[in-house]
Amino acid sequence: MSTRLARGGRRIDRSKRVEFTFNGKRLTGYQGDTLASALLANDQMLVGRSFKYHRPRGVVASGPEEPNALVALGDGARMEPNQRVTTTELFDGLSARSQNHWPSLEFDIGGLNNHVARFLPAGFYYKTFIHPRPFWKHVFEPVIRQSAGLGPAPKDRDPDVYEQVYAFADLVVIGGGVAGLHAARVAGAAGLRVLVLEQTAHWGGRSPVDGGTIDGQPVQDWIDATLQALDGMENVTLRTRCMAAGIYDHGYMIGYERLTDHAPAPGMPRHRLWKIRAAQVLSATGAIERGLSFPGNDLPGVMLAGALRDYVVEYGVSAGDRTVVVTNNDDGYRTALALKEAGLVVPAVLDARPEATGALPEAARAQGIRVETGRAIVKVMGGKRVTGVGVGLQAGEGSILEEIACDAVAMSGGWSPVVHFWSHTGGKLVWDEAQALFRPDPARAPVGADGLPNQAVGGAANGALTLGAVMADSHDAISEVLRRLGKTVSDPAPAGDAPAEAPLHPVWVMPQGAGHKLKSKMWLDYQNDVKVSDVQLAAREGYESVEHTKRYTTLGMATDQGKLSNINGLAVLSDALGAPIPQVGTTTFRPPFTPISMGAIAGEARGDIFQPLRRTPMHAWHEAHGAYFEPVGHWRRPYCYPQGGESHAQAVHREVTATRTSLGLLDASTLGKIVVKGPDAGRFLDMLYTNMMSTLPVGRCRYGLMCSENGFLMDDGVVARIDEDTWLCHTTTGGADRIHAHMEDWLQCEWWDWKVYTANLTEHYAQVAIVGPNARKLIEKLGGMDVSKEALGFMDWADGTLAGIPARVFRISFSGELSYEVAVPASRGLEFWEACHAAGAEFGATAYGTEALHVMRAEKGFIMIGDETDGTVIPQDLGLGWAISKKKADYLGKRAQERVHMTDPTRWQLVGLETLDPNERLPDGAYARASGTNANGQGNTQGRVTSSYMSPTLGRAIAMGLVLNGPSRMGEVLEFPTVDGRVLSARIVDPVFYDKAGEKQNV
Amino acid sequence: MLILTCPYCGLAADETELSPGGEAHLKRFGPGSSDDAFTGYLFHRENPRGVHFERWRHSNGCGKWFLAARCTVTLEVFGTYPAQTTEPPAAILDAIRAKRPDWEGRA
Amino acid sequence: MKRYSAFAIAREAARWHMGWERAWRSPTPKAKYDVIVIGAGGHGLATAYYLGKNHGIRNVAVIEKGWLGGGNTGRNTTIIRSNYLQDPSAAIYEKARSLYETLSQDLNYNVMFSPRGVLMLAQTHHEVRGYLRTAHANKLQGVATEYIGPEKVKELCPIINLDGPRYPVLGALWQPRGGTARHDAVAWGYARACSDMGMDILQQTEVTAIRQAGGKVTGVETTKGAIACDKLAIVVAGHSGVLAEMAGFRLPIESVALQALVSEPIKPCMDVVVMANTVHGYMSQSDKGEMVIGGGADGYNNYTQRGSFHHVEETVRALVETFPMISRLKMLRWWGGIVDMTGDRSPILSKTPLGNCFINCGWGTGGFKAIPGSGWGMAELVARGEPGPLTAEFGLDRFREGRFIDESVAAGVAH
């Protein structure tokens, strides 16, 4: 059984007991435990079930590479699925549940899959479930979906908060092991701004477990001294529980700091996402141990040798009383020695190599440990837990020479450098034949904006696996980084000393001569249940690329992203193809290194602050007066102001009627206001607008159309000539920023010698439209300006003062009524708006929203950008030919409008549409059908509705639309099929429904 | 996540401050031009695997448009320069040739 | 070719699966083919497949510089829908969608087409009107869609947040027979069927030049030697510009990065595909249980298959707002593809200035859903030398004529 040892455990504080639950069972651990070590200490070896066959799964690793031991952590809205127990620090009250089983972890119906595993090889689902056709969607897929999926789905809104920070560094060191710490100290001493990210809560990595000395000091002493030195450097920032998650181009990095996962504190940020710019990045990320592929290697109790060692040394936890060690390298012996030293039994070390004569094997023998070379595990006994192993020859086919009873197996297949970060921005790898590992290729490094290498790798991450090599390599790496940054190294290289190790012997299949039956019991990917036989099947079927094999078998696609399985799988594939490993290649590592929370990525931008909200000076007034808002860009504009239980339609009706009969007020502040000024401003505007703006007299306004260079109508608005050199261009609400950018684009990139300045003044002014037969009376009541017909005619503007507030009054109308738009300084917008309401009370002044605005403009047949236009419409389609200057040689869009499709007489043209039944509104977006179908069998069309409203003024439904030859078909009736299967008939009419003569606005 | 130096304000600007604007040095064709010339100007793009001359706007900064020579494969930036030119400056071309001797120039 | 079935699996299980044959052959190039298709992604393989199946042209090679299906076919978010606004788009995407319905049976390869339904959320009044318009258009086009209200949205997708304070869900365009398929399987299934027809799929073979004489294509030069052909189809998505340059013409195309990501797998919680264009994000749940997430494309020319983090950030932010429960899920895997964006964001299936050379490209961010329809139409174009009804509107001429197929009308991003 696995248990807590009476002594040992560098990380734990035995004086501080911590209570937690697993599947509702109350258990205790110690401060400093991980959930993994605490579960093992409580003999909870079985922790989960695998993905495909629902096989029993136990802890196999001690770090982020763990593929098996995933739990649902926490309860209710704070539940987090798929949390690795090996990286979960234990805290009081922690609650964990195992996943992917039904009805229970111990007895899982899904485990039946295990018994038919032979019928479920890699890719079996591509070959079956094909007939009968509806069965995939209705029968097979629901079953597969339900049985897949690992952890439970969260149900509620996450109550926790997340934050993001920015950081800049000359050097980011990834990994706080001895290699990283040394590099940081050297860089710190050289005066660089250094940031060191360590994913665990501890400094020093695994060296203190593995032993040795640095510069003659025990490793831990050296670590303590180095940390002390680093703490004293103001230019060095050290972060624990902060994982480098990914490297992006030009030195951008993200770090993922887990702030309160280890000590939940509601209200405090849970995670912090670091957004870092680094001139150089040094990966000192160490290496991850590989498993060995022997039959039954997935049983709970079979663990990585280094992990077993970690649990004993760091946490005082033994995975079993009797542990068989199986290895192909000297490092595995460290585990045997550590177990022995802890008083545990190691019945044998099975070494796949023909001989083992290094210092570590000799030390093991000296301790009385039985060492067998050329041996393999050929069978693992047990169901939910290892009870023994069958030993055979590595060179053989799997005959059992001997059975050894044990309750744990420590396996070591060698170490794979963590080269992920090197790969994130395109660095390439080389295959190190001697050590059987991929390491970064310095000749093909990732590069920065200057095209020069911006990453380095030091220590085990670079394939330097013994302590001496680690320190020397780390020193070389940091020396290179300093050279790149124009600094020199002052510190000497530290000398690491540890027992020499003999070369490993690559073992990809154990035993070497295993047949198909045994190979179908050798697990590569524990979580996804991918076995040696699956990879071989993929190769046999032609899925030869490593990407094909990965996708066909799902090897390395699990939540550990193949940290344990990639190299072993690749080697099996290479063997199956008869091609060397480097030729078969490796898959591309991409961020994140281990999964990071969506919450951290989203950061603070949630709910009300999801996006910036733009408010007009009158926004609070609208809120206080019951406005129903609609989003328009980043603005929210009142759609209408429902009063006393009115529906939106009723409110719009009331607002339109009040405006048409007396007085309406609109907050028009969101309209874009761009000043264009300079000696060439007129010339510039003539290029920008389809009509002539240079001839506009000072004091006058003109409605203008703007097209893209591709000819399509992109914006419209009223332009006012302010003085000889200055024009003020109004744009649509959504268009202000876009149009300003458009102007600057042409000014800066095409006509840069023209003397023109632009400024977007949208937010400098509040603007109020005062509309209706009593509009003039209101303004006169406010007092300060003569706005009589004679003094301020239609399309005139004037500066002055209204109600004591500086005002610019434009006599323009988008409703067809007598109308003034008054711009006042934004700071006085609310004051002016309230003054209008106060003075207008006697006229029943009514605030109206965007929908009433739309209805009134449609009643007048005025087009709306975004309704009548959609990016495919040119001014000529809308009967706006009058606004296109025939005199100008050029304007943006003119050439485009000469193309054959733009001058096609069959383009649809703007008309009005009146349903035969006046109470029946044409649906938005309805199409007018034509007879027959096209070559693709689609119903033919001859027009469409662009705007459609119930007109309160006319008491009937009105619409505008684009219709084939429309203007010449007045009076014809078109049929509009609706989505609910009816057909509405509507007559083609003039688009101006109301006050065709335009008398109302001209009083 | 690119960094480009805005030649106007001199800042090494993060990509989040910038807006991309497509191929640079397009020659505008207006009324009277041939259909081929106009279509080429408006739509046809070099889109190279390699050195690309392109437009950027320092939109969350000084607001100026500028031009950059950048490799679309390695994302190496050879230089940035003001937009008020119809041809890449000699210094930029030299910088490219220094690093990419086999570069054949703009297509 | 041995057929796949449950019976075949049982038979093979008895002999430890040693009897499965190769899904596709690994041939050496012939000196000449009737048609060479460059690009063994979904579109290229489908083109070859329908050349054989519909037009009896089987002396075909599909040349691939990497591994078949290794480009955008294996890098997309697998959404299939045909709820497009414009007639030509709706026609080709609906053709594709209807072919997907029976593709597993046609290819004898389970591509796991799952018509689980696609919801496109309307979150502004403008978007409501846009989707109503699409619903009307779809009705005439024979595409089954429906505009539904927020209650129905919630019923179809309980995890959605209807009342996001900034962009409440006002309704949605619902295509019940849209859905997803297994992307790799589409490429592999077509490849197996092409190989079975005697076509040669030449992987790890890069085209280095296009040979021509008298204004017509005569063959290609590759890293495995010169190969002659009567007709050439270029179907290489993001690398179209490179091939076009070899053929001597320019395209209205720019190649930019498009990113996607998946969460760790969780138990089923979302049975439909949801696209939220106002906030730029979309999400579905794969059969493995991963939440599959995408957003808008990056903006600059980029051949790295890597994108910028801030786009991922914006997409995730949008989806955390739309589906608050994903906040505690973790991003497992992230990747990028090179997408070929045309001037009007619609694809090109066209003759080219070079005789007997045809091009299929410009699918941008939405090509996967079109694969069978694209292959069907492209095969017809190549076989006859002239476009059929499916491809008639997608020619290069439209840029000269100003006759665009603009889908941005209905939705900002999409796909």
Short mmCIF file of N, CA, C and O in Angstrom, two decimals, chain A residues 797-885:
data_model
loop_
_atom_site.label_atom_id
_atom_site.label_comp_id
_atom_site.label_asym_id
_atom_site.label_seq_id
_atom_site.Cartn_x
_atom_site.Cartn_y
_atom_site.Cartn_z
N TRP A 797 -26.19 77.66 -41.26
CA TRP A 797 -25.77 77.45 -39.87
C TRP A 797 -25.27 78.77 -39.31
O TRP A 797 -24.89 79.67 -40.06
N ALA A 798 -25.26 78.90 -37.98
CA ALA A 798 -24.77 80.13 -37.36
C ALA A 798 -24.25 79.84 -35.96
O ALA A 798 -24.71 78.91 -35.30
N ASP A 799 -23.25 80.62 -35.54
CA ASP A 799 -22.76 80.55 -34.17
C ASP A 799 -23.46 81.57 -33.32
O ASP A 799 -23.83 82.64 -33.80
N GLY A 800 -23.62 81.30 -32.05
CA GLY A 800 -24.23 82.26 -31.16
C GLY A 800 -24.31 81.72 -29.75
O GLY A 800 -23.49 80.88 -29.36
N THR A 801 -25.27 82.18 -29.04
CA THR A 801 -25.46 81.74 -27.66
C THR A 801 -26.92 81.43 -27.47
O THR A 801 -27.80 82.21 -27.86
N LEU A 802 -27.22 80.30 -26.87
CA LEU A 802 -28.59 79.92 -26.57
C LEU A 802 -28.67 79.61 -25.09
O LEU A 802 -27.86 78.83 -24.58
N ALA A 803 -29.61 80.22 -24.43
CA ALA A 803 -29.78 80.02 -23.00
C ALA A 803 -28.47 80.23 -22.27
O ALA A 803 -28.15 79.53 -21.30
N GLY A 804 -27.67 81.16 -22.79
CA GLY A 804 -26.41 81.48 -22.14
C GLY A 804 -25.29 80.49 -22.43
O GLY A 804 -24.22 80.59 -21.85
N ILE A 805 -25.55 79.58 -23.32
CA ILE A 805 -24.54 78.55 -23.62
C ILE A 805 -24.06 78.76 -25.05
O ILE A 805 -24.87 78.92 -25.97
N PRO A 806 -22.74 78.77 -25.27
CA PRO A 806 -22.24 78.94 -26.64
C PRO A 806 -22.82 77.81 -27.51
O PRO A 806 -22.79 76.64 -27.10
N ALA A 807 -23.33 78.19 -28.67
CA ALA A 807 -24.02 77.19 -29.49
C ALA A 807 -23.73 77.43 -30.95
O ALA A 807 -23.52 78.56 -31.40
N ARG A 808 -23.70 76.31 -31.68
CA ARG A 808 -23.64 76.40 -33.14
C ARG A 808 -24.91 75.72 -33.63
O ARG A 808 -25.16 74.56 -33.31
N VAL A 809 -25.69 76.50 -34.38
CA VAL A 809 -27.01 76.01 -34.78
C VAL A 809 -27.00 75.68 -36.27
O VAL A 809 -26.67 76.54 -37.09
N PHE A 810 -27.31 74.44 -36.60
CA PHE A 810 -27.42 74.02 -38.01
C PHE A 810 -28.90 73.86 -38.33
O PHE A 810 -29.61 73.13 -37.63
N ARG A 811 -29.33 74.51 -39.39
CA ARG A 811 -30.74 74.33 -39.75
C ARG A 811 -30.82 73.21 -40.79
O ARG A 811 -30.78 73.43 -42.00
N ILE A 812 -30.86 72.02 -40.30
CA ILE A 812 -30.88 70.84 -41.17
C ILE A 812 -31.96 69.92 -40.65
O ILE A 812 -32.40 70.05 -39.51
N SER A 813 -32.40 69.01 -41.48
CA SER A 813 -33.52 68.18 -41.07
C SER A 813 -33.38 66.75 -41.60
O SER A 813 -33.16 66.54 -42.79
N PHE A 814 -33.50 65.80 -40.70
CA PHE A 814 -33.47 64.39 -41.10
C PHE A 814 -34.85 63.76 -40.89
O PHE A 814 -35.00 62.56 -40.92
N SER A 815 -35.82 64.64 -40.63
CA SER A 815 -37.16 64.15 -40.33
C SER A 815 -38.20 64.77 -41.26
O SER A 815 -39.33 64.32 -41.30
N GLY A 816 -37.77 65.79 -41.96
CA GLY A 816 -38.73 66.49 -42.80
C GLY A 816 -39.46 67.59 -42.07
O GLY A 816 -40.25 68.33 -42.67
N GLU A 817 -39.22 67.74 -40.78
CA GLU A 817 -39.86 68.80 -40.01
C GLU A 817 -38.94 70.02 -39.94
O GLU A 817 -37.75 69.94 -40.24
N LEU A 818 -39.52 71.11 -39.50
CA LEU A 818 -38.69 72.24 -39.11
C LEU A 818 -37.73 71.73 -38.04
O LEU A 818 -38.17 71.15 -37.05
N SER A 819 -36.45 71.97 -38.24
CA SER A 819 -35.51 71.27 -37.38
C SER A 819 -34.20 72.02 -37.27
O SER A 819 -33.72 72.60 -38.25
N TYR A 820 -33.66 72.05 -36.09
CA TYR A 820 -32.35 72.66 -35.83
C TYR A 820 -31.50 71.64 -35.10
O TYR A 820 -31.98 70.97 -34.19
N GLU A 821 -30.27 71.53 -35.50
CA GLU A 821 -29.35 70.73 -34.69
C GLU A 821 -28.41 71.71 -34.01
O GLU A 821 -27.77 72.53 -34.68
N VAL A 822 -28.35 71.62 -32.70
CA VAL A 822 -27.58 72.58 -31.93
C VAL A 822 -26.42 71.88 -31.26
O VAL A 822 -26.60 70.92 -30.50
N ALA A 823 -25.21 72.36 -31.58
CA ALA A 823 -24.02 71.80 -30.96
C ALA A 823 -23.57 72.74 -29.85
O ALA A 823 -23.47 73.95 -30.06
N VAL A 824 -23.33 72.19 -28.68
CA VAL A 824 -22.82 73.00 -27.56
C VAL A 824 -21.61 72.27 -26.99
O VAL A 824 -21.44 71.07 -27.23
N PRO A 825 -20.76 72.96 -26.22
CA PRO A 825 -19.62 72.24 -25.64
C PRO A 825 -20.10 71.04 -24.82
O PRO A 825 -21.11 71.13 -24.12
N ALA A 826 -19.37 69.95 -24.93
CA ALA A 826 -19.82 68.72 -24.28
C ALA A 826 -20.08 68.94 -22.80
O ALA A 826 -21.03 68.40 -22.23
N SER A 827 -19.25 69.78 -22.18
CA SER A 827 -19.39 69.99 -20.74
C SER A 827 -20.71 70.64 -20.39
O SER A 827 -21.13 70.64 -19.24
N ARG A 828 -21.37 71.21 -21.37
CA ARG A 828 -22.63 71.90 -21.11
C ARG A 828 -23.81 71.21 -21.79
O ARG A 828 -24.92 71.74 -21.86
N GLY A 829 -23.53 70.01 -22.28
CA GLY A 829 -24.55 69.27 -23.03
C GLY A 829 -25.78 68.97 -22.19
O GLY A 829 -26.92 69.20 -22.62
N LEU A 830 -25.55 68.45 -21.00
CA LEU A 830 -26.68 68.07 -20.16
C LEU A 830 -27.49 69.30 -19.77
O LEU A 830 -28.72 69.29 -19.80
N GLU A 831 -26.76 70.35 -19.46
CA GLU A 831 -27.42 71.62 -19.08
C GLU A 831 -28.31 72.11 -20.22
O GLU A 831 -29.47 72.49 -20.02
N PHE A 832 -27.79 72.06 -21.43
CA PHE A 832 -28.56 72.53 -22.57
C PHE A 832 -29.78 71.62 -22.82
O PHE A 832 -30.88 72.07 -23.08
N TRP A 833 -29.53 70.32 -22.72
CA TRP A 833 -30.59 69.33 -22.95
C TRP A 833 -31.73 69.54 -21.93
O TRP A 833 -32.90 69.55 -22.29
N GLU A 834 -31.35 69.77 -20.70
CA GLU A 834 -32.37 69.99 -19.67
C GLU A 834 -33.08 71.33 -19.88
O GLU A 834 -34.29 71.45 -19.65
N ALA A 835 -32.31 72.33 -20.33
CA ALA A 835 -32.92 73.62 -20.62
C ALA A 835 -33.96 73.49 -21.73
O ALA A 835 -35.03 74.11 -21.68
N CYS A 836 -33.64 72.68 -22.73
CA CYS A 836 -34.59 72.45 -23.83
C CYS A 836 -35.87 71.81 -23.30
O CYS A 836 -36.98 72.17 -23.70
N HIS A 837 -35.70 70.83 -22.42
CA HIS A 837 -36.87 70.15 -21.87
C HIS A 837 -37.69 71.10 -21.01
O HIS A 837 -38.93 71.10 -21.08
N ALA A 838 -36.99 71.92 -20.22
CA ALA A 838 -37.71 72.84 -19.34
C ALA A 838 -38.49 73.86 -20.17
O ALA A 838 -39.69 74.07 -19.97
N ALA A 839 -37.79 74.46 -21.12
CA ALA A 839 -38.44 75.47 -21.94
C ALA A 839 -39.48 74.86 -22.86
O ALA A 839 -40.46 75.51 -23.25
N GLY A 840 -39.27 73.62 -23.21
CA GLY A 840 -40.18 72.97 -24.16
C GLY A 840 -41.37 72.33 -23.51
O GLY A 840 -42.24 71.79 -24.22
N ALA A 841 -41.44 72.39 -22.19
CA ALA A 841 -42.53 71.70 -21.49
C ALA A 841 -43.89 72.15 -22.02
O ALA A 841 -44.79 71.35 -22.22
N GLU A 842 -43.99 73.44 -22.28
CA GLU A 842 -45.29 73.95 -22.72
C GLU A 842 -45.68 73.43 -24.11
O GLU A 842 -46.83 73.45 -24.49
N PHE A 843 -44.67 72.95 -24.86
CA PHE A 843 -44.97 72.37 -26.18
C PHE A 843 -45.02 70.84 -26.10
O PHE A 843 -45.03 70.16 -27.12
N GLY A 844 -44.95 70.34 -24.89
CA GLY A 844 -44.94 68.87 -24.75
C GLY A 844 -43.66 68.26 -25.30
O GLY A 844 -43.68 67.20 -25.92
N ALA A 845 -42.54 68.96 -25.10
CA ALA A 845 -41.26 68.48 -25.65
C ALA A 845 -41.04 67.02 -25.27
O ALA A 845 -41.15 66.66 -24.11
N THR A 846 -40.73 66.22 -26.27
CA THR A 846 -40.64 64.77 -26.09
C THR A 846 -39.28 64.26 -26.56
O THR A 846 -38.89 64.52 -27.70
N ALA A 847 -38.59 63.60 -25.65
CA ALA A 847 -37.33 62.98 -26.07
C ALA A 847 -37.65 61.80 -26.97
O ALA A 847 -38.54 61.01 -26.65
N TYR A 848 -36.97 61.72 -28.09
CA TYR A 848 -37.19 60.54 -28.93
C TYR A 848 -35.88 59.82 -29.19
O TYR A 848 -34.80 60.37 -29.08
N GLY A 849 -36.04 58.54 -29.52
CA GLY A 849 -34.87 57.69 -29.68
C GLY A 849 -34.57 57.35 -31.13
O GLY A 849 -35.16 57.92 -32.06
N THR A 850 -33.68 56.42 -31.30
CA THR A 850 -33.21 56.09 -32.64
C THR A 850 -34.31 55.50 -33.52
O THR A 850 -34.31 55.68 -34.73
N GLU A 851 -35.24 54.78 -32.90
CA GLU A 851 -36.26 54.14 -33.74
C GLU A 851 -37.21 55.20 -34.31
O GLU A 851 -37.57 55.15 -35.48
N ALA A 852 -37.59 56.17 -33.49
CA ALA A 852 -38.43 57.25 -34.01
C ALA A 852 -37.68 58.01 -35.09
O ALA A 852 -38.25 58.39 -36.13
N LEU A 853 -36.39 58.22 -34.88
CA LEU A 853 -35.55 58.85 -35.90
C LEU A 853 -35.64 58.06 -37.21
O LEU A 853 -35.81 58.63 -38.29
N HIS A 854 -35.54 56.74 -37.10
CA HIS A 854 -35.57 55.89 -38.30
C HIS A 854 -36.93 55.97 -38.99
O HIS A 854 -37.02 56.04 -40.21
N VAL A 855 -37.97 55.94 -38.19
CA VAL A 855 -39.31 55.98 -38.78
C VAL A 855 -39.51 57.29 -39.54
O VAL A 855 -39.97 57.31 -40.68
N MET A 856 -39.11 58.37 -38.91
CA MET A 856 -39.35 59.68 -39.54
C MET A 856 -38.52 59.86 -40.80
O MET A 856 -39.00 60.42 -41.79
N ARG A 857 -37.30 59.34 -40.78
CA ARG A 857 -36.49 59.50 -41.99
C ARG A 857 -37.07 58.62 -43.10
O ARG A 857 -37.05 58.98 -44.27
N ALA A 858 -37.61 57.44 -42.72
CA ALA A 858 -38.19 56.57 -43.73
C ALA A 858 -39.47 57.18 -44.31
O ALA A 858 -39.73 57.07 -45.51
N GLU A 859 -40.24 57.83 -43.47
CA GLU A 859 -41.44 58.49 -43.97
C GLU A 859 -41.09 59.53 -45.03
O GLU A 859 -41.86 59.80 -45.94
N LYS A 860 -39.88 60.08 -44.89
CA LYS A 860 -39.43 61.09 -45.85
C LYS A 860 -38.63 60.49 -47.01
O LYS A 860 -38.19 61.20 -47.90
N GLY A 861 -38.40 59.19 -46.94
CA GLY A 861 -37.63 58.56 -48.02
C GLY A 861 -36.15 58.84 -47.96
O GLY A 861 -35.43 58.71 -48.95
N PHE A 862 -35.66 59.27 -46.78
CA PHE A 862 -34.21 59.47 -46.62
C PHE A 862 -33.54 58.12 -46.38
O PHE A 862 -34.03 57.30 -45.60
N ILE A 863 -32.41 57.93 -47.00
CA ILE A 863 -31.72 56.64 -46.82
C ILE A 863 -30.96 56.64 -45.50
O ILE A 863 -30.62 57.69 -44.94
N MET A 864 -30.71 55.44 -45.02
CA MET A 864 -29.94 55.26 -43.79
C MET A 864 -28.76 54.35 -44.13
O MET A 864 -28.96 53.26 -44.66
N ILE A 865 -27.55 54.85 -43.80
CA ILE A 865 -26.37 54.01 -44.01
C ILE A 865 -26.52 52.76 -43.13
O ILE A 865 -26.79 52.87 -41.93
N GLY A 866 -26.36 51.59 -43.71
CA GLY A 866 -26.51 50.36 -42.94
C GLY A 866 -27.87 49.72 -43.15
O GLY A 866 -28.03 48.52 -42.91
N ASP A 867 -28.86 50.52 -43.60
CA ASP A 867 -30.15 49.91 -43.95
C ASP A 867 -30.27 49.87 -45.48
O ASP A 867 -30.31 48.80 -46.07
N GLU A 868 -30.32 51.07 -46.08
CA GLU A 868 -30.37 51.08 -47.54
C GLU A 868 -29.02 50.69 -48.14
O GLU A 868 -28.95 50.26 -49.28
N THR A 869 -27.97 50.87 -47.38
CA THR A 869 -26.66 50.45 -47.89
C THR A 869 -26.18 49.25 -47.08
O THR A 869 -26.55 49.08 -45.92
N ASP A 870 -25.38 48.41 -47.70
CA ASP A 870 -24.83 47.26 -47.00
C ASP A 870 -23.44 46.93 -47.51
O ASP A 870 -22.96 45.82 -47.36
N GLY A 871 -22.81 47.91 -48.11
CA GLY A 871 -21.47 47.66 -48.65
C GLY A 871 -21.49 47.18 -50.09
O GLY A 871 -20.45 47.02 -50.71
N THR A 872 -22.71 46.94 -50.64
CA THR A 872 -22.79 46.53 -52.04
C THR A 872 -23.57 47.55 -52.87
O THR A 872 -23.86 47.31 -54.03
N VAL A 873 -23.91 48.65 -52.24
CA VAL A 873 -24.81 49.61 -52.87
C VAL A 873 -24.02 50.87 -53.24
O VAL A 873 -23.20 51.35 -52.45
N ILE A 874 -24.26 51.37 -54.44
CA ILE A 874 -23.61 52.61 -54.88
C ILE A 874 -24.67 53.71 -54.90
O ILE A 874 -25.87 53.43 -54.97
N PRO A 875 -24.24 54.97 -54.83
CA PRO A 875 -25.21 56.06 -54.73
C PRO A 875 -26.23 56.04 -55.88
O PRO A 875 -27.40 56.36 -55.69
N GLN A 876 -25.76 55.60 -57.04
CA GLN A 876 -26.63 55.57 -58.21
C GLN A 876 -27.83 54.64 -58.00
O GLN A 876 -28.88 54.81 -58.61
N ASP A 877 -27.66 53.63 -57.13
CA ASP A 877 -28.75 52.70 -56.85
C ASP A 877 -29.85 53.37 -56.04
O ASP A 877 -30.98 52.89 -55.99
N LEU A 878 -29.51 54.44 -55.36
CA LEU A 878 -30.41 55.01 -54.38
C LEU A 878 -31.06 56.29 -54.86
O LEU A 878 -31.58 57.08 -54.06
N GLY A 879 -31.00 56.53 -56.15
CA GLY A 879 -31.58 57.76 -56.67
C GLY A 879 -30.83 58.98 -56.19
O GLY A 879 -31.40 60.07 -56.08
N LEU A 880 -29.56 58.81 -55.86
CA LEU A 880 -28.78 59.92 -55.33
C LEU A 880 -27.85 60.50 -56.39
O LEU A 880 -26.86 61.15 -56.06
N GLY A 881 -28.19 60.25 -57.62
CA GLY A 881 -27.37 60.78 -58.71
C GLY A 881 -27.17 62.28 -58.59
O GLY A 881 -26.14 62.82 -58.97
N TRP A 882 -28.16 62.97 -58.02
CA TRP A 882 -28.06 64.42 -57.86
C TRP A 882 -26.91 64.82 -56.94
O TRP A 882 -26.43 65.94 -56.99
N ALA A 883 -26.49 63.87 -56.10
CA ALA A 883 -25.40 64.20 -55.17
C ALA A 883 -24.05 63.77 -55.72
O ALA A 883 -23.06 63.77 -55.01
N ILE A 884 -24.03 63.39 -56.98
CA ILE A 884 -22.76 63.01 -57.59
C ILE A 884 -22.40 64.09 -58.62
O ILE A 884 -23.11 64.28 -59.59
N SER A 885 -21.29 64.73 -58.36
CA SER A 885 -20.88 65.81 -59.23
C SER A 885 -20.49 65.27 -60.60
O SER A 885 -19.75 64.30 -60.71
#
